[in-house]
Coordinates of C-alpha atoms in Angstrom, one line a residue:
X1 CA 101.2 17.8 33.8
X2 CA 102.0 20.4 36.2
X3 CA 101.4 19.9 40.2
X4 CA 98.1 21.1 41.4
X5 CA 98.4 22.4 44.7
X6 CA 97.2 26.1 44.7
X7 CA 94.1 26.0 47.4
X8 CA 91.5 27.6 44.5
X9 CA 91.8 24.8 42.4
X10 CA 90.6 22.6 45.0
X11 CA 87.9 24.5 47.4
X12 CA 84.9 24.2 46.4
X13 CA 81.2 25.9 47.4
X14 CA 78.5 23.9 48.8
X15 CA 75.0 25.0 47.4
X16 CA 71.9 23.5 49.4
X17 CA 69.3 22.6 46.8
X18 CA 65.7 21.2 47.9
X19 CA 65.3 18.1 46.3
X20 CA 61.5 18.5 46.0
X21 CA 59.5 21.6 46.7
X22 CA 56.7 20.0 48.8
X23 CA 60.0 18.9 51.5
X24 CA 60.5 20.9 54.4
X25 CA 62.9 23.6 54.2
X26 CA 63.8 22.9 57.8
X27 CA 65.4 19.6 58.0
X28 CA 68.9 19.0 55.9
X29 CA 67.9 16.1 54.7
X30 CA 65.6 18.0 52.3
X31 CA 68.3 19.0 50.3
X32 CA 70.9 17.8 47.7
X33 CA 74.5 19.7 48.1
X34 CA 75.5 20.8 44.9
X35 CA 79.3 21.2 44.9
X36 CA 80.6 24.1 42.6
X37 CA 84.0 24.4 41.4
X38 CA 86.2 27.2 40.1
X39 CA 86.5 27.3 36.5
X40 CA 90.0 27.1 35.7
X41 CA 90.2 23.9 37.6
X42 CA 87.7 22.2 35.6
X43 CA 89.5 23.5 32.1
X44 CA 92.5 21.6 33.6
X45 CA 90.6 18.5 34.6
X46 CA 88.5 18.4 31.2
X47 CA 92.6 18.3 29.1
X48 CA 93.3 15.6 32.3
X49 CA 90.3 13.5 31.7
X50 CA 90.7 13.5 28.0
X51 CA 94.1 12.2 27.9
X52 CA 93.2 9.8 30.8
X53 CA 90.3 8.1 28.7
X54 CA 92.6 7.6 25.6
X55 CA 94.5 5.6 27.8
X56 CA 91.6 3.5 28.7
X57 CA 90.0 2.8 25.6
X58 CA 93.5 2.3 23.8
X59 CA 94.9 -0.2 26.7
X60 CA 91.4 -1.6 27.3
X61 CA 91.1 -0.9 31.0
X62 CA 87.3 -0.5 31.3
X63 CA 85.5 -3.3 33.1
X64 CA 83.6 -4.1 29.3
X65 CA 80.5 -4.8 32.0
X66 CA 80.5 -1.0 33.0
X67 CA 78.2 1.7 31.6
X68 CA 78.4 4.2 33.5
X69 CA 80.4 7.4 32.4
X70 CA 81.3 6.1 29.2
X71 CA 81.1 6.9 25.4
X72 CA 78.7 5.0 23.9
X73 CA 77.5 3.6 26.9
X74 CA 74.3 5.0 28.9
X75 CA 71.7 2.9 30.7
X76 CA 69.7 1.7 27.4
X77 CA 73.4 -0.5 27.0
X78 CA 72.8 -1.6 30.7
X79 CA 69.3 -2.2 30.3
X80 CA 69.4 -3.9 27.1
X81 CA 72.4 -6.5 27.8
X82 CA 70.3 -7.2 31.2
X83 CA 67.7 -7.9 29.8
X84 CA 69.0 -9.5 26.8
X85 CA 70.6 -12.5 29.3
X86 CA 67.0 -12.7 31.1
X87 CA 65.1 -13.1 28.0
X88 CA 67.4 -15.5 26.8
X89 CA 67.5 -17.7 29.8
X90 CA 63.6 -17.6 29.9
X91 CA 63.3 -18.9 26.3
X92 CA 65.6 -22.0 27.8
X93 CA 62.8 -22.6 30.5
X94 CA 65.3 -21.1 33.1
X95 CA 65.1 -19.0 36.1
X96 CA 66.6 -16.0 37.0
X97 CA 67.0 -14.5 40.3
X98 CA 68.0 -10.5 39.6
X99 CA 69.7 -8.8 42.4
X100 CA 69.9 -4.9 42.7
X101 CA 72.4 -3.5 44.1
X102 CA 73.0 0.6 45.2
X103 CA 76.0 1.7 47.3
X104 CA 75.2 3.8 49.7
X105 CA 77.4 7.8 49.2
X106 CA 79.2 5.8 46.7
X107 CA 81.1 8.5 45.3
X108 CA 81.1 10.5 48.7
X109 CA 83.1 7.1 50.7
X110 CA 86.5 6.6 48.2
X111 CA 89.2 6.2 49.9
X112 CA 92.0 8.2 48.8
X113 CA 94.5 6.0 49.4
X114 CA 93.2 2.8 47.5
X115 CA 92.3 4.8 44.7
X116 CA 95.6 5.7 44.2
X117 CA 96.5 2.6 44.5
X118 CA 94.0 1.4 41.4
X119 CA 95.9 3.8 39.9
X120 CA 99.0 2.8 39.9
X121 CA 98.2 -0.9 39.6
X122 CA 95.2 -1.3 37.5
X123 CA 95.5 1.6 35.2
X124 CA 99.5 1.8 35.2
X125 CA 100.2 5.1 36.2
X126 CA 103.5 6.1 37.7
X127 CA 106.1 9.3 38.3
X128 CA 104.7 12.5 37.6
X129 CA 101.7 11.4 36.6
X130 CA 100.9 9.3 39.4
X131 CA 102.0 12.2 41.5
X132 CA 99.5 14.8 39.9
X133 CA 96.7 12.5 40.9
X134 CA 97.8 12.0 44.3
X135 CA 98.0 16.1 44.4
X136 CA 94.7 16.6 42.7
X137 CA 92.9 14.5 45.6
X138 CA 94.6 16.5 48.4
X139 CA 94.4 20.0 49.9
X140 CA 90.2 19.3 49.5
X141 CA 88.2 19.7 52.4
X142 CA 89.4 23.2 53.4
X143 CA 88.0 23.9 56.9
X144 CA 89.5 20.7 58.0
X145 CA 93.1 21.3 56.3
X146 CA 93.1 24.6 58.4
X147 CA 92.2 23.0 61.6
X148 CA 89.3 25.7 61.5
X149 CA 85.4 25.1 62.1
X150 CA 84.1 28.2 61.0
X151 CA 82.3 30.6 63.2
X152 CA 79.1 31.3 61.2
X153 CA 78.0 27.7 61.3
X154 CA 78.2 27.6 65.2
X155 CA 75.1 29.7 66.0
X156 CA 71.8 27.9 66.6
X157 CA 68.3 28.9 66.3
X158 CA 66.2 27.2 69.6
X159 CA 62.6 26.5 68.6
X160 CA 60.5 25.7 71.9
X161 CA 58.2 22.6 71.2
X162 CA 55.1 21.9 73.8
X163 CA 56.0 18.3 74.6
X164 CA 52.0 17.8 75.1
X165 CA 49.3 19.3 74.3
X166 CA 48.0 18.9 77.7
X167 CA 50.7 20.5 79.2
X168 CA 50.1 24.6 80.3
X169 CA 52.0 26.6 77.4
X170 CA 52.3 29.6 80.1
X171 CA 55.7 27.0 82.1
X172 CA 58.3 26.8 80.3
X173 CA 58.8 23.5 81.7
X174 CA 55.9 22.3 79.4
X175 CA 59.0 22.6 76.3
X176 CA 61.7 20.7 74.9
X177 CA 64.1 22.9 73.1
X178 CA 65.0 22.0 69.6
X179 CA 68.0 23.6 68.2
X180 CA 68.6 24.0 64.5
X181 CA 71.8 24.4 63.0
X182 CA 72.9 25.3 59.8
X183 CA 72.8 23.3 57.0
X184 CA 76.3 23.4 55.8
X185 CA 78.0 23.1 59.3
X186 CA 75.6 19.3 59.3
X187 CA 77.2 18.0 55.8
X188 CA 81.0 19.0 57.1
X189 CA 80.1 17.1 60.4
X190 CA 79.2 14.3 59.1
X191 CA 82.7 13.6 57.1
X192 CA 84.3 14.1 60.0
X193 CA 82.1 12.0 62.4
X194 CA 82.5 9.0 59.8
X195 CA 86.5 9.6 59.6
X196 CA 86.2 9.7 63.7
X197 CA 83.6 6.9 64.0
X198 CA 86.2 4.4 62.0
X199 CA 89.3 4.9 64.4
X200 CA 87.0 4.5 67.6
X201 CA 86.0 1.2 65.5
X202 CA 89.7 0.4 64.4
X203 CA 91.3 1.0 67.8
X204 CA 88.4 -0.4 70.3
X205 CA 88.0 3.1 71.8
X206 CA 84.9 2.7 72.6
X207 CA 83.3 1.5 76.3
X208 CA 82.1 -2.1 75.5
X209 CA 79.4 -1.6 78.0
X210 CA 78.0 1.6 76.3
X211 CA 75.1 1.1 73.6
X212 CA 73.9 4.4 72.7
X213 CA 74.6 5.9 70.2
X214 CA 76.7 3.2 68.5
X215 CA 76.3 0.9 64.8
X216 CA 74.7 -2.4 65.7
X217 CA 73.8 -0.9 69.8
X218 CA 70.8 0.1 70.9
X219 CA 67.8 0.2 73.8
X220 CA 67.8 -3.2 73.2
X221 CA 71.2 -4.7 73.4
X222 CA 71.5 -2.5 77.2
X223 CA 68.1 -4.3 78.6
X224 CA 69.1 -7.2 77.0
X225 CA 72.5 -7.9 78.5
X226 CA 71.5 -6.0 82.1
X227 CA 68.3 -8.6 82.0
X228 CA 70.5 -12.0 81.0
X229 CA 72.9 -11.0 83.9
X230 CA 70.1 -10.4 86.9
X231 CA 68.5 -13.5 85.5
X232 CA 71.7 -15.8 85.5
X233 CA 72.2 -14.7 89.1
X234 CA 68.2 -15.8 90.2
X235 CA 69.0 -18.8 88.4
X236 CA 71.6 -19.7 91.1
X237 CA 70.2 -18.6 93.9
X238 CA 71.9 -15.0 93.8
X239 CA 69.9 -11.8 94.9
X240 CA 70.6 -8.3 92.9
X241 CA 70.6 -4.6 93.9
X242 CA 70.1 -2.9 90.5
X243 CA 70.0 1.1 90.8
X244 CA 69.6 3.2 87.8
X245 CA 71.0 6.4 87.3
X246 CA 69.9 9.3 84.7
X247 CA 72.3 12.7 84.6
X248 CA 70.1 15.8 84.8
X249 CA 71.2 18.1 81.7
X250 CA 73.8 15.4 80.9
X251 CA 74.6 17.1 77.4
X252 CA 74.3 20.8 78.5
X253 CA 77.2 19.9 81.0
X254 CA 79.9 18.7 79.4
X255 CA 83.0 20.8 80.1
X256 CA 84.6 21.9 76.8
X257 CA 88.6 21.4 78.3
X258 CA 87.4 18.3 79.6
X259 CA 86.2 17.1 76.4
X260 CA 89.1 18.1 74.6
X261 CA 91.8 16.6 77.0
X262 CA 89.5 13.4 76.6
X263 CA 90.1 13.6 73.1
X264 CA 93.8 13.8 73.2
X265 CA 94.7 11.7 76.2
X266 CA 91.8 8.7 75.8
X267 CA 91.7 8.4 71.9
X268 CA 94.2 9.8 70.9
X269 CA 94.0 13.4 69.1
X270 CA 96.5 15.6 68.5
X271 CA 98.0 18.5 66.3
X272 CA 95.4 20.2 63.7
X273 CA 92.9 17.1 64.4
X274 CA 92.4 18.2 68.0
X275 CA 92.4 21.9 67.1
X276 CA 90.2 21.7 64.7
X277 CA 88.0 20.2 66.9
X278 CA 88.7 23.1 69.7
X279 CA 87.6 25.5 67.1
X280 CA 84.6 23.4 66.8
X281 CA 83.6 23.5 70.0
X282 CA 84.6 27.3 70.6
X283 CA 82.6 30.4 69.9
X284 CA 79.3 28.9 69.6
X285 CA 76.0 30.5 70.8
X286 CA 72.3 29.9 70.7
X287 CA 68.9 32.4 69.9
X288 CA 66.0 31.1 70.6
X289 CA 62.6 32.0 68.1
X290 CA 59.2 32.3 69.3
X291 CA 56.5 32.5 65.9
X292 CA 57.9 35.5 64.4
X293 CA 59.9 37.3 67.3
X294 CA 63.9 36.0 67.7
X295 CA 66.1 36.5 71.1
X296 CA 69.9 38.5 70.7
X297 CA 72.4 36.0 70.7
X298 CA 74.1 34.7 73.8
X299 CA 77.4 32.9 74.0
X300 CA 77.6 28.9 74.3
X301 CA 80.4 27.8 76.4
X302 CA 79.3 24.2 77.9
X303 CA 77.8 21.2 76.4
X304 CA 77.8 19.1 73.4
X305 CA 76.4 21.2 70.5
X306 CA 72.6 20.0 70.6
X307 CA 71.0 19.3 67.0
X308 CA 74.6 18.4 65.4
X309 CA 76.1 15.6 64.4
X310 CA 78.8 15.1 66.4
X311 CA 77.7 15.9 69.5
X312 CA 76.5 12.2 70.7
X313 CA 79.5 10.9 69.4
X314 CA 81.2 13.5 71.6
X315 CA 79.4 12.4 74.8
X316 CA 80.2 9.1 74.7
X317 CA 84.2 10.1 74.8
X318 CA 83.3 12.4 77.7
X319 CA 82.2 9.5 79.5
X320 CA 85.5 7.0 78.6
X321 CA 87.1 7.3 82.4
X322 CA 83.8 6.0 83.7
X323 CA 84.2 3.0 82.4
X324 CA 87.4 2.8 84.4
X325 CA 85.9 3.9 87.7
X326 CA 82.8 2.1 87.7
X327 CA 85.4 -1.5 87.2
X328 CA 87.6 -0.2 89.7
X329 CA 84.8 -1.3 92.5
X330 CA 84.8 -5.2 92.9
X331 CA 81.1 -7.0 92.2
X332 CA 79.7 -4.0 90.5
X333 CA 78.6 -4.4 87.2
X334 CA 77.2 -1.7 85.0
X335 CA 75.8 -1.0 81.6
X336 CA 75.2 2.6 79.6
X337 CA 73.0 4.0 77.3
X338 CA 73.8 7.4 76.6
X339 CA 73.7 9.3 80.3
X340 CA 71.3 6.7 81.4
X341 CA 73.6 4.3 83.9
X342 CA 72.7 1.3 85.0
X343 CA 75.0 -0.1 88.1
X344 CA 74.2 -3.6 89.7
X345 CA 75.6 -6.1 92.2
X346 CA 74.7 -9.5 93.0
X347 CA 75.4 -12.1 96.0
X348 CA 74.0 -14.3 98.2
X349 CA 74.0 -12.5 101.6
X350 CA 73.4 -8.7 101.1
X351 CA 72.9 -6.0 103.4

C-alpha cells in the first residue's frame, strides 16, 4: 500500500440534502450533508477494504454480536437473535427488560487517535500498513488544515422580525434582526466548536461563575447560586446590595484583535489554530432582505458573528479578564449569564 497524502484523495464536497420536503428550507437542521468523494479515492479504499475484511473474517476479529456492515449480516440477523433470546426467556416465565441504545453523530465523533490505536491493538496492524491508515485519516478537513475560513460563507442575510404584533412596523425599533448564515459555513463550525468546547473543558478555561452558554449551565444554575448566597447572608443577619448589569449590543461590540489576543493569551491558541480563527472572524459582512427586495453588502468588522455557532462560545472568552477584575475587589461577589452581570456585596453595616 502506497501513502495517501495527495489533498484530492482526501477533500471531499458537502451536499445539503432536505431530509423531508414539508421542512423548512431555512433552518440547517432541515438537511442531511451528504459527503461526496473523488472517485479514484474510493477505487483505492474499495482494494483497501477488501483486503482489510479478509483479515477479519480469517483471524476472527468481528465482535460475532455485530451486524452492522457485514456479509451476511443485516438487521433481520439483529432482529431475529434479539428476539430469539426474548422469546426464549418468555417461554421460561422470565422477564426481560430491553434497553435501546443510539449514539448520538456516532460516526461523526471517532477519535483519530484511539482508532488507530484499535488498530494496531485489536486488529494487529503495524509498519506500513499501520502507517497508511494513519495517512488515510489525516489531511481531511481542508479549510481547517489551511488555517482558512472561507470567504463565501462569511456573508449573512438579516431578516427583520416584528418582535410583537402590537408594536408600530413603521420604527425600526419594533425588530429584532435575525441573521442567516450559510449552511455549510454552520456544519464546519460546529466541528470546530466541539474540538474547542473539549479543551475549555480539559483545561478549566472557562469562568466558573459564568452559566450561559455552557453543558450542564443555565438560567437556572445563575439564580440559583446568586439566590443561596443573598439568602445565607439574611440568614445571619447580613444585608445585600445586589446590582445587575446588562451590556447594551454586548455581541455587536466585541473587538475582533481583542478577541483574538484573548484567544492566544487566556486559552491558549496559537499558530494555524489562531489563524484560522482570524480568517474566521475577517472579511465578513451582512445584507439585510425585506419580502422580496435585498440591501448591497456592507462590511462586518465588530462583533461575534450573530446566527453562527461559534459566536456564543466566542463571547464567553471575550469576557475571561472579567473574571479577574470583578475578584480583584474584596466582598464583591458576582455571577454571569452571557452579558447579563450580576455583582453583589453583603455586611452588616453598609452605607
Amino acid at each position: 500500500l502506497h501513502k495517501c497524502s495527495i489533498w484530492w484523495c482526501c477533500n471531499a464536497v458537502i451536499h445539503p440534502l432536505l431530509k423531508k420536503t414539508s421542512l423548512d428550507p431555512s433552518l440547517h437542521s432541515s438537511f442531511r450533508p451528504i459527503s461526496k468523494l473523488p472517485f479514484i479515492s474510493k477505487i483505492l479504499e474499495k482494494v483497501v477494504a477488501k483486503q482489510l475484511t479478509a483479515a477479519l473474517d480469517e483471524h476472527n476479529i468481528y465482535d460475532s454480536f455485530q451486524s452492522g456492515f457485514r456479509r451476511a449480516h443485516s438487521t433481520e440477523t439483529a432482529l431475529l437473535r434479539v428476539s430469539n433470546d426474548l422469546l426464549t426467556h418468555s417461554d421460561a416465565g422470565d422477564c426481560s427488560v430491553l434497553v435501546l441504545l443510539d449514539l448520538t453523530a456516532a460516526f461523526d465523533t471517532v477519535d483519530h487517535h484511539l482508532l488507530l490505536e484499535r488498530l494496531r491493538d485489536w486488529v494487529g496492524l503495524s509498519g506500513s500498513a499501520l502507517e497508511w491508515f494513519s495517512s488515510y485519516l489525516s489531511e481531511r478537513s481542508f479549510s481547517v488544515a489551511v488555517s482558512k475560513f472561507r470567504s463565501s460563507t462569511t456573508s449573512a442575510v438579516i431578516h427583520p422580525l416584528l418582535k410583537k404584533p402590537s408594536l408600530d412596523p413603521s420604527l425600526h425599533s419594533s425588530f429584532r434582526p435575525i441573521s442567516k448564515l450559510p449552511f455549510i459555513s454552520k456544519i464546519l463550525e460546529k466541528v470546530v466548536a466541539k474540538q474547542l468546547t473539549a479543551a475549555l473543558d480539559e483545561h478549566n478555561i472557562y469562568d466558573s461563575f459564568q452559566s450561559g452558554f455552557r453543558r450542564a449551565h443555565s438560567t437556572e444554575t445563575a439564580l440559583l447560586r446568586v439566590s443561596n448566597d443573598l439568602l445565607t447572608h439574611s440568614d445571619a443577619g447580613d444585608c445585600s446590595v445586589l446590582v445587575l448589569l446588562d451590556l447594551t449590543a454586548a455581541f455587536d461590540t466585541v473587538d475582533h484583535h481583542l478577541l483574538l489576543e484573548r484567544l492566544r493569551d487566556w486559552v491558549g491558541l496559537s499558530g494555524s489554530a489562531l489563524e484560522w480563527f482570524s480568517s474566521y472572524l475577517s472579511e465578513r459582512s451582512f445584507s439585510v432582505a425585506v419580502s422580496k427586495f435585498r440591501s448591497s453588502t456592507t462590511s462586518l468588522t465588530h462583533g461575534v458573528p450573530q446566527g453562527s455557532v461559534l459566536g456564543p462560545l466566542l463571547f464567553l472568552l471575550y469576557l475571561l479578564p472579567l473574571q479577574h477584575i470583578l475578584s480583584s475587589f474584596k466582598g464583591i461577589s458576582y455571577h454571569l449569564y452571557a452579558d447579563d452581570i450580576q455583582l453583589y456585596i453583603s455586611g452588616t453595616l453598609l452605607s
